[in-house]
Short mmCIF file of C-alpha atoms in Angstrom, two decimals:
data_model
loop_
_atom_site.label_atom_id
_atom_site.label_comp_id
_atom_site.label_asym_id
_atom_site.label_seq_id
_atom_site.Cartn_x
_atom_site.Cartn_y
_atom_site.Cartn_z
CA MET A 1 77.58 37.89 -151.06
CA LYS A 2 77.81 34.17 -150.51
CA GLU A 3 79.92 32.24 -152.99
CA ASN A 4 77.28 29.56 -153.43
CA THR A 5 74.93 32.12 -155.01
CA ALA A 6 77.41 34.32 -156.87
CA ARG A 7 80.71 32.77 -157.77
CA GLU A 8 83.73 35.06 -157.55
CA THR A 9 85.54 35.52 -160.87
CA LEU A 10 89.21 35.59 -161.66
CA GLY A 11 90.75 39.02 -162.04
CA SER A 12 92.51 38.32 -165.34
CA ARG A 13 93.15 35.75 -168.02
CA LEU A 14 96.78 35.58 -166.89
CA GLY A 15 95.54 34.84 -163.38
CA PHE A 16 93.48 31.91 -164.70
CA ILE A 17 96.40 30.46 -166.68
CA LEU A 18 98.86 30.81 -163.80
CA LEU A 19 96.38 29.40 -161.27
CA SER A 20 95.53 26.40 -163.46
CA ALA A 21 99.19 25.80 -164.28
CA GLY A 22 100.02 26.21 -160.60
CA CYS A 23 97.64 23.35 -159.81
CA ALA A 24 99.25 21.15 -162.47
CA ILE A 25 102.83 22.10 -161.60
CA GLY A 26 104.04 20.42 -158.47
CA LEU A 27 105.92 17.34 -157.35
CA GLY A 28 104.89 15.58 -160.55
CA ASN A 29 107.08 17.98 -162.53
CA VAL A 30 110.04 18.72 -160.32
CA TRP A 31 110.37 15.49 -158.33
CA ARG A 32 108.70 12.66 -160.27
CA PHE A 33 109.42 13.69 -163.89
CA PRO A 34 113.24 13.80 -163.58
CA PHE A 35 113.67 10.46 -161.83
CA ILE A 36 111.21 8.68 -164.16
CA THR A 37 112.95 10.20 -167.18
CA GLY A 38 116.28 8.97 -165.81
CA ARG A 39 114.84 5.51 -165.14
CA TYR A 40 113.50 5.10 -168.70
CA GLY A 41 116.37 6.33 -170.83
CA GLY A 42 116.29 10.11 -171.01
CA ALA A 43 115.37 11.94 -174.22
CA ALA A 44 113.47 9.06 -175.86
CA PHE A 45 111.15 8.90 -172.86
CA VAL A 46 110.66 12.68 -172.98
CA LEU A 47 109.45 12.46 -176.60
CA ILE A 48 106.86 9.79 -175.75
CA TYR A 49 105.76 11.75 -172.67
CA ILE A 50 105.17 14.90 -174.75
CA LEU A 51 103.20 12.83 -177.29
CA PHE A 52 100.87 11.61 -174.54
CA LEU A 53 100.45 15.13 -173.19
CA VAL A 54 99.02 16.04 -176.61
CA ILE A 55 96.89 12.98 -177.37
CA LEU A 56 95.72 12.26 -173.78
CA GLY A 57 96.33 15.20 -171.47
CA LEU A 58 95.13 18.00 -173.75
CA PRO A 59 91.66 16.63 -174.60
CA VAL A 60 90.93 15.57 -171.01
CA MET A 61 91.97 19.00 -169.71
CA VAL A 62 89.63 20.72 -172.21
CA MET A 63 86.81 18.43 -171.05
CA GLU A 64 87.47 19.11 -167.38
CA LEU A 65 87.63 22.88 -167.96
CA SER A 66 84.42 22.73 -170.00
CA ILE A 67 82.53 20.91 -167.25
CA GLY A 68 83.70 23.53 -164.75
CA ARG A 69 82.88 26.56 -166.91
CA ALA A 70 79.47 25.30 -168.04
CA SER A 71 78.33 24.34 -164.55
CA LYS A 72 79.97 27.18 -162.59
CA GLN A 73 80.39 24.57 -159.84
CA ASN A 74 83.12 22.53 -158.23
CA ILE A 75 83.39 18.93 -159.44
CA GLY A 76 81.30 17.67 -156.53
CA LEU A 77 78.23 19.46 -157.93
CA ALA A 78 79.11 20.00 -161.61
CA MET A 79 77.47 16.88 -163.04
CA THR A 80 74.40 17.40 -160.86
CA LYS A 81 74.04 20.87 -162.38
CA LEU A 82 74.67 19.84 -166.02
CA THR A 83 72.69 16.59 -166.10
CA PRO A 84 70.30 16.58 -163.11
CA ALA A 85 68.22 13.66 -164.42
CA LYS A 86 71.24 11.39 -165.00
CA LYS A 87 72.03 10.52 -161.40
CA PRO A 88 74.66 7.76 -161.90
CA TRP A 89 77.15 10.36 -163.19
CA GLN A 90 76.73 12.44 -160.06
CA VAL A 91 78.29 9.77 -157.87
CA TYR A 92 81.75 10.48 -159.27
CA GLY A 93 81.57 14.14 -158.27
CA LYS A 94 81.60 13.21 -154.60
CA LEU A 95 84.26 10.55 -155.21
CA ALA A 96 86.47 13.16 -156.90
CA ILE A 97 86.31 15.35 -153.80
CA VAL A 98 87.36 12.33 -151.74
CA GLY A 99 90.29 12.00 -154.15
CA ASN A 100 91.33 15.57 -153.35
CA TYR A 101 91.48 14.66 -149.67
CA VAL A 102 93.49 11.47 -150.32
CA LEU A 103 95.98 13.41 -152.45
CA MET A 104 96.46 15.92 -149.65
CA MET A 105 96.97 13.13 -147.11
CA PHE A 106 100.47 12.51 -148.50
CA TYR A 107 101.16 15.68 -150.49
CA THR A 108 101.24 17.73 -147.28
CA THR A 109 103.89 15.41 -145.80
CA ILE A 110 106.19 15.66 -148.84
CA THR A 111 105.69 19.43 -148.94
CA GLY A 112 106.77 19.45 -145.30
CA TRP A 113 109.98 17.61 -146.28
CA LEU A 114 110.73 20.30 -148.85
CA LEU A 115 110.13 23.13 -146.39
CA SER A 116 112.37 21.35 -143.87
CA TYR A 117 115.14 20.91 -146.43
CA LEU A 118 114.85 24.57 -147.41
CA VAL A 119 115.44 25.68 -143.83
CA HIS A 120 118.29 23.20 -143.27
CA MET A 121 119.94 24.24 -146.53
CA VAL A 122 119.74 27.93 -145.63
CA LYS A 123 121.24 27.16 -142.19
CA GLY A 124 124.08 25.19 -143.81
CA ASP A 125 123.23 21.91 -142.03
CA PHE A 126 124.25 19.86 -145.11
CA SER A 127 127.70 21.46 -145.39
CA GLY A 128 130.53 18.96 -145.06
CA LEU A 129 128.27 15.91 -145.32
CA ASP A 130 129.13 13.20 -147.87
CA ALA A 131 126.51 11.09 -149.67
CA SER A 132 126.25 8.72 -146.70
CA GLY A 133 125.85 11.62 -144.30
CA VAL A 134 123.06 13.18 -146.37
CA GLY A 135 121.34 9.79 -146.55
CA SER A 136 121.55 9.46 -142.77
CA PHE A 137 120.13 12.97 -142.40
CA PHE A 138 117.14 12.08 -144.57
CA GLY A 139 116.63 8.79 -142.73
CA GLY A 140 116.77 10.56 -139.39
CA MET A 141 114.12 13.01 -140.55
CA LEU A 142 111.77 10.15 -141.51
CA GLU A 143 112.29 8.43 -138.17
CA ASN A 144 111.25 11.52 -136.16
CA PRO A 145 107.42 11.63 -136.10
CA LEU A 146 107.29 14.85 -134.07
CA SER A 147 109.48 16.82 -136.48
CA MET A 148 107.64 15.40 -139.50
CA THR A 149 104.30 16.36 -137.96
CA VAL A 150 105.43 19.92 -137.29
CA TRP A 151 106.58 20.41 -140.88
CA MET A 152 103.38 18.83 -142.21
CA LEU A 153 101.33 21.26 -140.11
CA ILE A 154 103.37 24.19 -141.43
CA ALA A 155 102.61 23.03 -144.98
CA VAL A 156 98.88 22.82 -144.21
CA VAL A 157 98.85 26.32 -142.71
CA LEU A 158 100.83 27.86 -145.59
CA GLY A 159 98.48 26.20 -148.08
CA PHE A 160 95.28 27.35 -146.40
CA LEU A 161 96.29 30.95 -145.59
CA PRO A 162 95.82 32.29 -149.15
CA VAL A 163 92.66 30.19 -149.58
CA ALA A 164 91.17 31.84 -146.48
CA LYS A 165 91.59 35.25 -148.09
CA GLY A 166 89.43 34.31 -151.08
CA LEU A 167 90.09 33.84 -154.77
CA GLN A 168 91.32 37.23 -156.04
CA SER A 169 92.72 38.60 -152.77
CA GLY A 170 94.37 35.35 -151.72
CA VAL A 171 94.68 32.43 -154.12
CA GLU A 172 95.10 34.35 -157.38
CA LYS A 173 97.46 37.02 -156.04
CA ILE A 174 99.76 34.69 -154.08
CA THR A 175 99.83 31.91 -156.70
CA LYS A 176 100.71 34.43 -159.43
CA PHE A 177 103.64 35.65 -157.32
CA MET A 178 104.76 32.10 -156.57
CA MET A 179 104.51 31.02 -160.22
CA ILE A 180 106.51 33.97 -161.53
CA GLY A 181 109.14 33.41 -158.85
CA LEU A 182 109.24 29.69 -159.64
CA LEU A 183 109.81 30.27 -163.36
CA ALA A 184 112.57 32.81 -162.70
CA LEU A 185 114.33 30.46 -160.26
CA MET A 186 114.17 27.56 -162.70
CA ILE A 187 115.78 29.54 -165.49
CA VAL A 188 118.63 30.64 -163.20
CA LEU A 189 119.21 27.11 -161.87
CA ALA A 190 119.06 25.55 -165.33
CA PHE A 191 121.61 28.06 -166.61
CA ASN A 192 123.86 27.25 -163.65
CA SER A 193 123.67 23.50 -164.33
CA LEU A 194 124.49 23.99 -168.00
CA LEU A 195 127.76 25.68 -167.03
CA LEU A 196 128.96 22.79 -164.83
CA LYS A 197 132.12 21.06 -165.99
CA GLY A 198 131.21 17.57 -167.18
CA GLY A 199 127.51 18.42 -167.48
CA SER A 200 127.49 18.03 -171.27
CA GLU A 201 127.05 14.25 -170.99
CA GLY A 202 123.93 14.81 -168.92
CA LEU A 203 122.68 17.22 -171.56
CA LYS A 204 123.18 14.58 -174.27
CA PHE A 205 121.36 11.99 -172.16
CA TYR A 206 118.44 14.37 -171.74
CA LEU A 207 118.21 15.92 -175.22
CA ILE A 208 119.45 13.29 -177.72
CA PRO A 209 117.00 10.36 -178.07
CA ASP A 210 118.40 6.83 -177.78
CA PHE A 211 115.55 4.33 -178.03
CA SER A 212 117.86 1.36 -177.45
CA ARG A 213 118.60 2.76 -174.00
CA MET A 214 114.88 3.04 -173.29
CA ALA A 215 114.33 -0.52 -174.55
CA GLU A 216 116.80 -1.80 -171.95
CA SER A 217 114.45 -0.66 -169.17
CA GLY A 218 111.40 -2.15 -170.92
CA LEU A 219 109.68 -0.48 -173.86
CA PHE A 220 106.12 -1.19 -172.69
CA SER A 221 106.93 -0.15 -169.14
CA ALA A 222 108.36 3.13 -170.46
CA ILE A 223 105.25 3.79 -172.57
CA TYR A 224 102.98 3.04 -169.62
CA ALA A 225 105.06 5.30 -167.36
CA ALA A 226 104.84 8.13 -169.90
CA MET A 227 101.04 7.81 -170.09
CA GLY A 228 100.70 7.76 -166.32
CA GLN A 229 103.01 10.74 -165.91
CA ALA A 230 100.94 12.75 -168.40
CA PHE A 231 97.88 12.42 -166.12
CA PHE A 232 99.78 12.83 -162.86
CA THR A 233 101.64 15.96 -163.88
CA LEU A 234 98.46 17.73 -165.04
CA SER A 235 96.40 16.73 -161.96
CA LEU A 236 93.62 15.46 -164.21
CA GLY A 237 90.69 13.36 -163.10
CA ILE A 238 89.78 14.70 -159.63
CA GLY A 239 88.33 18.08 -160.55
CA SER A 240 91.24 20.23 -159.41
CA ILE A 241 91.39 21.78 -162.90
CA ALA A 242 87.60 22.04 -163.33
CA ILE A 243 87.33 24.41 -160.36
CA PHE A 244 89.27 27.10 -162.24
CA GLY A 245 87.10 26.61 -165.31
CA SER A 246 84.14 27.49 -163.09
CA TYR A 247 85.69 30.89 -162.32
CA ILE A 248 86.26 32.15 -165.90
CA GLY A 249 84.09 33.75 -168.58
CA LYS A 250 83.38 32.65 -172.13
CA GLU A 251 85.61 35.14 -173.93
CA ASN A 252 88.16 32.51 -175.00
CA ARG A 253 87.87 28.96 -176.33
CA LEU A 254 89.13 26.38 -173.90
CA THR A 255 91.39 24.41 -176.25
CA GLY A 256 93.72 27.38 -176.57
CA GLU A 257 93.65 27.94 -172.82
CA ALA A 258 94.50 24.27 -172.20
CA VAL A 259 97.40 24.50 -174.66
CA ARG A 260 98.83 27.45 -172.73
CA ILE A 261 98.46 25.72 -169.36
CA ILE A 262 100.08 22.50 -170.62
CA SER A 263 102.88 24.45 -172.33
CA LEU A 264 103.72 26.21 -169.06
CA ASP A 265 103.51 22.93 -167.15
CA THR A 266 105.78 21.20 -169.69
CA PHE A 267 108.26 24.08 -169.60
CA VAL A 268 108.67 23.56 -165.86
CA ALA A 269 109.12 19.79 -166.28
CA LEU A 270 111.71 20.20 -169.02
CA CYS A 271 113.57 22.83 -166.98
CA SER A 272 113.67 20.38 -164.07
CA GLY A 273 115.57 17.98 -166.28
CA LEU A 274 117.96 20.73 -167.37
CA ILE A 275 118.68 21.44 -163.70
CA ILE A 276 119.17 17.85 -162.58
CA PHE A 277 120.75 15.79 -165.38
CA PRO A 278 123.80 17.97 -166.17
CA ALA A 279 124.46 18.25 -162.42
CA ALA A 280 124.04 14.51 -161.89
CA PHE A 281 126.52 13.62 -164.65
CA ALA A 282 128.93 16.35 -163.58
CA PHE A 283 129.22 14.81 -160.12
CA GLY A 284 129.01 11.14 -161.08
CA ILE A 285 125.43 10.51 -159.95
CA GLN A 286 123.45 7.85 -161.83
CA PRO A 287 120.46 9.35 -163.69
CA ASP A 288 118.26 6.43 -162.62
CA ALA A 289 118.85 7.06 -158.91
CA GLY A 290 115.08 7.09 -158.34
CA PRO A 291 112.95 9.07 -155.87
CA SER A 292 115.98 9.77 -153.66
CA LEU A 293 117.50 11.89 -156.44
CA ILE A 294 116.35 15.11 -154.76
CA PHE A 295 116.24 14.38 -151.05
CA ILE A 296 119.44 12.36 -150.77
CA THR A 297 121.55 12.99 -153.87
CA LEU A 298 121.10 16.67 -154.64
CA PRO A 299 122.27 18.08 -151.28
CA ASN A 300 125.52 16.16 -151.86
CA ILE A 301 125.78 17.70 -155.33
CA PHE A 302 125.25 21.19 -153.94
CA ASN A 303 128.00 20.54 -151.37
CA GLN A 304 130.46 20.09 -154.23
CA MET A 305 129.37 23.17 -156.17
CA ALA A 306 130.82 26.64 -155.87
CA GLY A 307 128.19 28.58 -153.95
CA GLY A 308 126.35 25.30 -153.40
CA ARG A 309 124.57 26.45 -150.25
CA PHE A 310 123.12 29.40 -152.15
CA TRP A 311 122.07 27.34 -155.17
CA GLY A 312 120.70 24.59 -152.94
CA SER A 313 118.61 27.09 -151.03
CA LEU A 314 117.21 28.44 -154.30
CA PHE A 315 116.46 24.93 -155.53
CA PHE A 316 114.48 23.90 -152.46
CA LEU A 317 112.76 27.28 -152.44
CA PHE A 318 111.55 26.60 -155.97
CA MET A 319 110.56 23.03 -154.99
CA SER A 320 108.54 24.41 -152.07
CA PHE A 321 106.84 26.92 -154.39
CA ALA A 322 105.89 24.11 -156.78
CA ALA A 323 104.44 21.92 -154.04
CA LEU A 324 102.57 24.78 -152.33
CA SER A 325 101.02 25.87 -155.64
CA THR A 326 99.31 22.48 -155.87
CA LEU A 327 98.29 22.53 -152.20
CA ILE A 328 96.63 25.92 -152.67
CA ALA A 329 94.78 24.83 -155.82
CA VAL A 330 93.44 21.58 -154.33
CA PHE A 331 92.51 23.29 -151.05
CA GLU A 332 90.51 25.83 -153.08
CA ASN A 333 88.65 22.97 -154.76
CA ILE A 334 87.78 21.41 -151.39
CA ILE A 335 86.74 24.72 -149.81
CA SER A 336 84.55 25.61 -152.79
CA PHE A 337 82.73 22.28 -152.37
CA TRP A 338 82.03 23.00 -148.68
CA ILE A 339 80.86 26.54 -149.39
CA ASP A 340 78.54 25.46 -152.19
CA THR A 341 77.06 22.37 -150.50
CA MET A 342 76.93 23.40 -146.85
CA GLY A 343 76.39 27.15 -147.16
CA MET A 344 79.41 27.57 -144.89
CA SER A 345 81.46 30.76 -144.83
CA ARG A 346 84.93 30.57 -146.38
CA LYS A 347 86.76 31.09 -143.09
CA LYS A 348 84.76 28.40 -141.27
CA ALA A 349 85.27 25.98 -144.14
CA VAL A 350 89.02 26.69 -144.08
CA LEU A 351 89.27 26.16 -140.32
CA PHE A 352 87.32 22.90 -140.39
CA ASN A 353 89.24 21.46 -143.35
CA ALA A 354 92.64 22.58 -142.10
CA ILE A 355 92.05 20.56 -138.93
CA ALA A 356 90.60 17.62 -140.88
CA ILE A 357 93.46 17.43 -143.39
CA ALA A 358 96.07 17.77 -140.65
CA ILE A 359 94.53 14.78 -138.85
CA LEU A 360 94.15 12.77 -142.09
CA SER A 361 97.83 13.41 -142.89
CA ILE A 362 99.07 11.81 -139.66
CA PRO A 363 99.02 8.19 -141.01
CA CYS A 364 101.45 9.13 -143.81
CA VAL A 365 103.80 10.68 -141.24
CA LEU A 366 103.62 7.63 -138.97
CA GLY A 367 104.05 5.26 -141.90
CA PHE A 368 107.78 6.08 -141.96
CA ASN A 369 108.39 5.39 -138.28
CA LEU A 370 105.85 4.11 -135.71
CA TRP A 371 103.74 2.33 -138.35
CA SER A 372 106.63 1.26 -140.61
CA SER A 373 105.69 -2.42 -140.16
CA PHE A 374 102.45 -1.77 -142.04
CA GLN A 375 103.23 -2.76 -145.67
CA PRO A 376 99.88 -2.71 -147.50
CA LEU A 377 101.14 -3.28 -151.05
CA GLY A 378 103.91 -5.72 -150.27
CA PRO A 379 107.40 -5.66 -148.73
CA GLY A 380 109.02 -2.24 -148.72
CA THR A 381 105.77 -0.32 -149.15
CA GLY A 382 104.07 1.96 -146.65
CA VAL A 383 101.13 4.27 -146.05
CA LEU A 384 102.36 6.78 -148.64
CA ASP A 385 102.54 4.05 -151.31
CA LEU A 386 98.95 3.04 -150.57
CA GLU A 387 97.66 6.61 -150.72
CA ASP A 388 99.64 7.33 -153.89
CA PHE A 389 98.23 4.15 -155.48
CA VAL A 390 94.65 5.21 -154.67
CA VAL A 391 95.24 8.57 -156.38
CA SER A 392 97.68 7.84 -159.22
CA SER A 393 96.57 4.36 -160.30
CA THR A 394 92.87 4.61 -159.46
CA LEU A 395 91.25 8.04 -159.19
CA LEU A 396 93.27 9.94 -161.82
CA PRO A 397 92.78 7.46 -164.70
CA LEU A 398 89.25 6.52 -163.57
CA GLY A 399 88.26 10.18 -163.31
CA SER A 400 89.75 10.99 -166.70
CA LEU A 401 87.85 8.04 -168.20
CA ILE A 402 84.59 9.29 -166.68
CA PHE A 403 85.17 12.84 -167.95
CA THR A 404 85.84 11.48 -171.44
CA LEU A 405 82.71 9.31 -171.55
CA TYR A 406 80.60 12.06 -169.97
CA CYS A 407 81.62 14.59 -172.63
CA THR A 408 81.43 12.34 -175.71
CA TRP A 409 78.46 9.99 -175.15
CA LYS A 410 74.78 10.95 -175.33
CA TYR A 411 74.17 9.09 -172.06
CA GLY A 412 76.24 11.77 -170.34
CA TRP A 413 76.51 15.47 -171.08
CA GLY A 414 77.02 14.70 -174.77
CA TRP A 415 79.38 15.64 -177.59
CA ASP A 416 77.35 18.62 -178.85
CA ASN A 417 76.98 20.21 -175.41
CA PHE A 418 80.68 19.73 -174.73
CA LEU A 419 81.75 21.22 -178.07
CA SER A 420 79.43 24.19 -177.65
CA GLU A 421 81.04 25.00 -174.31
CA ALA A 422 84.64 24.30 -175.34
CA ASP A 423 84.35 26.45 -178.47
CA SER A 424 82.61 29.43 -176.88
CA GLY A 425 84.70 32.54 -177.43
CA VAL A 426 87.67 33.22 -179.66
CA GLY A 427 90.79 31.18 -180.24
CA LEU A 428 91.71 27.60 -181.10
CA LYS A 429 88.78 25.25 -181.76
CA PHE A 430 88.51 21.71 -180.41
CA PRO A 431 89.14 19.24 -183.30
CA ARG A 432 85.56 18.17 -184.14
CA ALA A 433 86.76 15.81 -186.88
CA LEU A 434 88.41 13.54 -184.29
CA GLN A 435 85.13 12.62 -182.58
CA PHE A 436 85.70 8.88 -183.16
CA TYR A 437 89.10 9.07 -181.44
CA PHE A 438 87.74 10.95 -178.42
CA LYS A 439 84.65 8.72 -178.13
CA PHE A 440 86.24 5.28 -178.54
CA ILE A 441 90.05 5.23 -178.72
CA LEU A 442 90.84 7.70 -175.94
CA PRO A 443 88.62 5.89 -173.37
CA ALA A 444 90.21 2.57 -174.36
CA ILE A 445 93.72 3.97 -173.78
CA ILE A 446 92.75 5.41 -170.39
CA LEU A 447 91.07 2.15 -169.37
CA GLY A 448 94.30 0.34 -170.30
CA ILE A 449 96.27 2.63 -167.97
CA PHE A 450 93.81 1.94 -165.15
CA LEU A 451 93.93 -1.86 -165.58
CA LYS A 452 97.75 -1.88 -165.98
CA GLY A 453 98.13 -0.17 -162.60
CA TYR A 454 96.14 -2.87 -160.86
CA TRP A 455 97.86 -5.65 -162.81
CA ASP A 456 101.30 -4.44 -161.71
CA ILE A 457 100.32 -4.33 -158.03
CA PHE A 458 98.09 -7.35 -157.54
CA ILE A 459 98.89 -9.84 -160.35
CA ALA A 460 102.34 -9.33 -161.90
#
């Protein structure tokens, strides 16, 4: 039976939670969270980040899940189904699908880096290299467009293979395996880092709040970074969470489900810090080393560890799992849109989009070598920075703002319709008494995030 007439359902509640968490868990948790935490002072930043997960991330996730479950459609068609007479809202559905493509235009390249590092770590290619040697290795990888393209294509293929098999037989089964493996690997690696000699200082940096240290890096900047990270890490605003809401029944209230997804997502982020900060301090690496913390610094750390090649291989295996879990989830969102709008079979939709995304990913690859002179957002920026800006500073906050207004204002889907859907089933209820906050304050905060992103790039 065609999926556009009878939507396939998830095999279990656990499958839904792991799939949704798998979409949220990715580079935002295991790559971006540690270096931003290090940049903004450690434990104090973590506390503010968790606060924003609760007051921003949780309500927007419940809204996105509700839109998906009520419509039984991907985000491209959800608002058309729920409010057919209110056409202005429907425009964002198509824009959100575009956002999925833009995200994949650079996410596939970074996933390719991780897969490459996994293979090189297993082969022992980093053995004997000092920090300068590892840096040269990373730089050489970026300068080779052919190698980068091959690894990007491998990432695209690995992401689409489970999607081609369907929801239960492919996406759900494989993502559940990957998620369970990821969690087990993280616990082992965190335990290993905690045993490192000299790692206790890193543990203090990460677990004992020091707001004066955060103030040194800019209090407002830290708060803004925490808000932005809350949206980025949960993949909110482009419908990649709504698609899984469309596949579940009404047995359980969505607030409780969102709490479980966010808790699992946060567990992975916090474990990432437990892996990285004790190791960084143990080997004299600055916690604010930035985005290069993983790709340049960590291989050098593993070289100095007993059994470093083994632990390094495990680490990049877990990083690859995290990145691929997001690829699979977003690819499923895109494929569902094509099936539902074009009446296309799943395999044809996968083939067409695999080719399209591979081609669309080429500019990000070339931005590090042949097109490196193209600096769209100022000196030192590249194609990846532009694509990341479109997603992180535009579509994620803008989409979250639209979801919030759509679910709380009568000109959209409306507060009563949203609550009825969110509270269907058993479990934790959505806090009805906070309607004023969700209707007025939450949109104002999200709008502030959106405007701050543009201010930093084009005015400041």
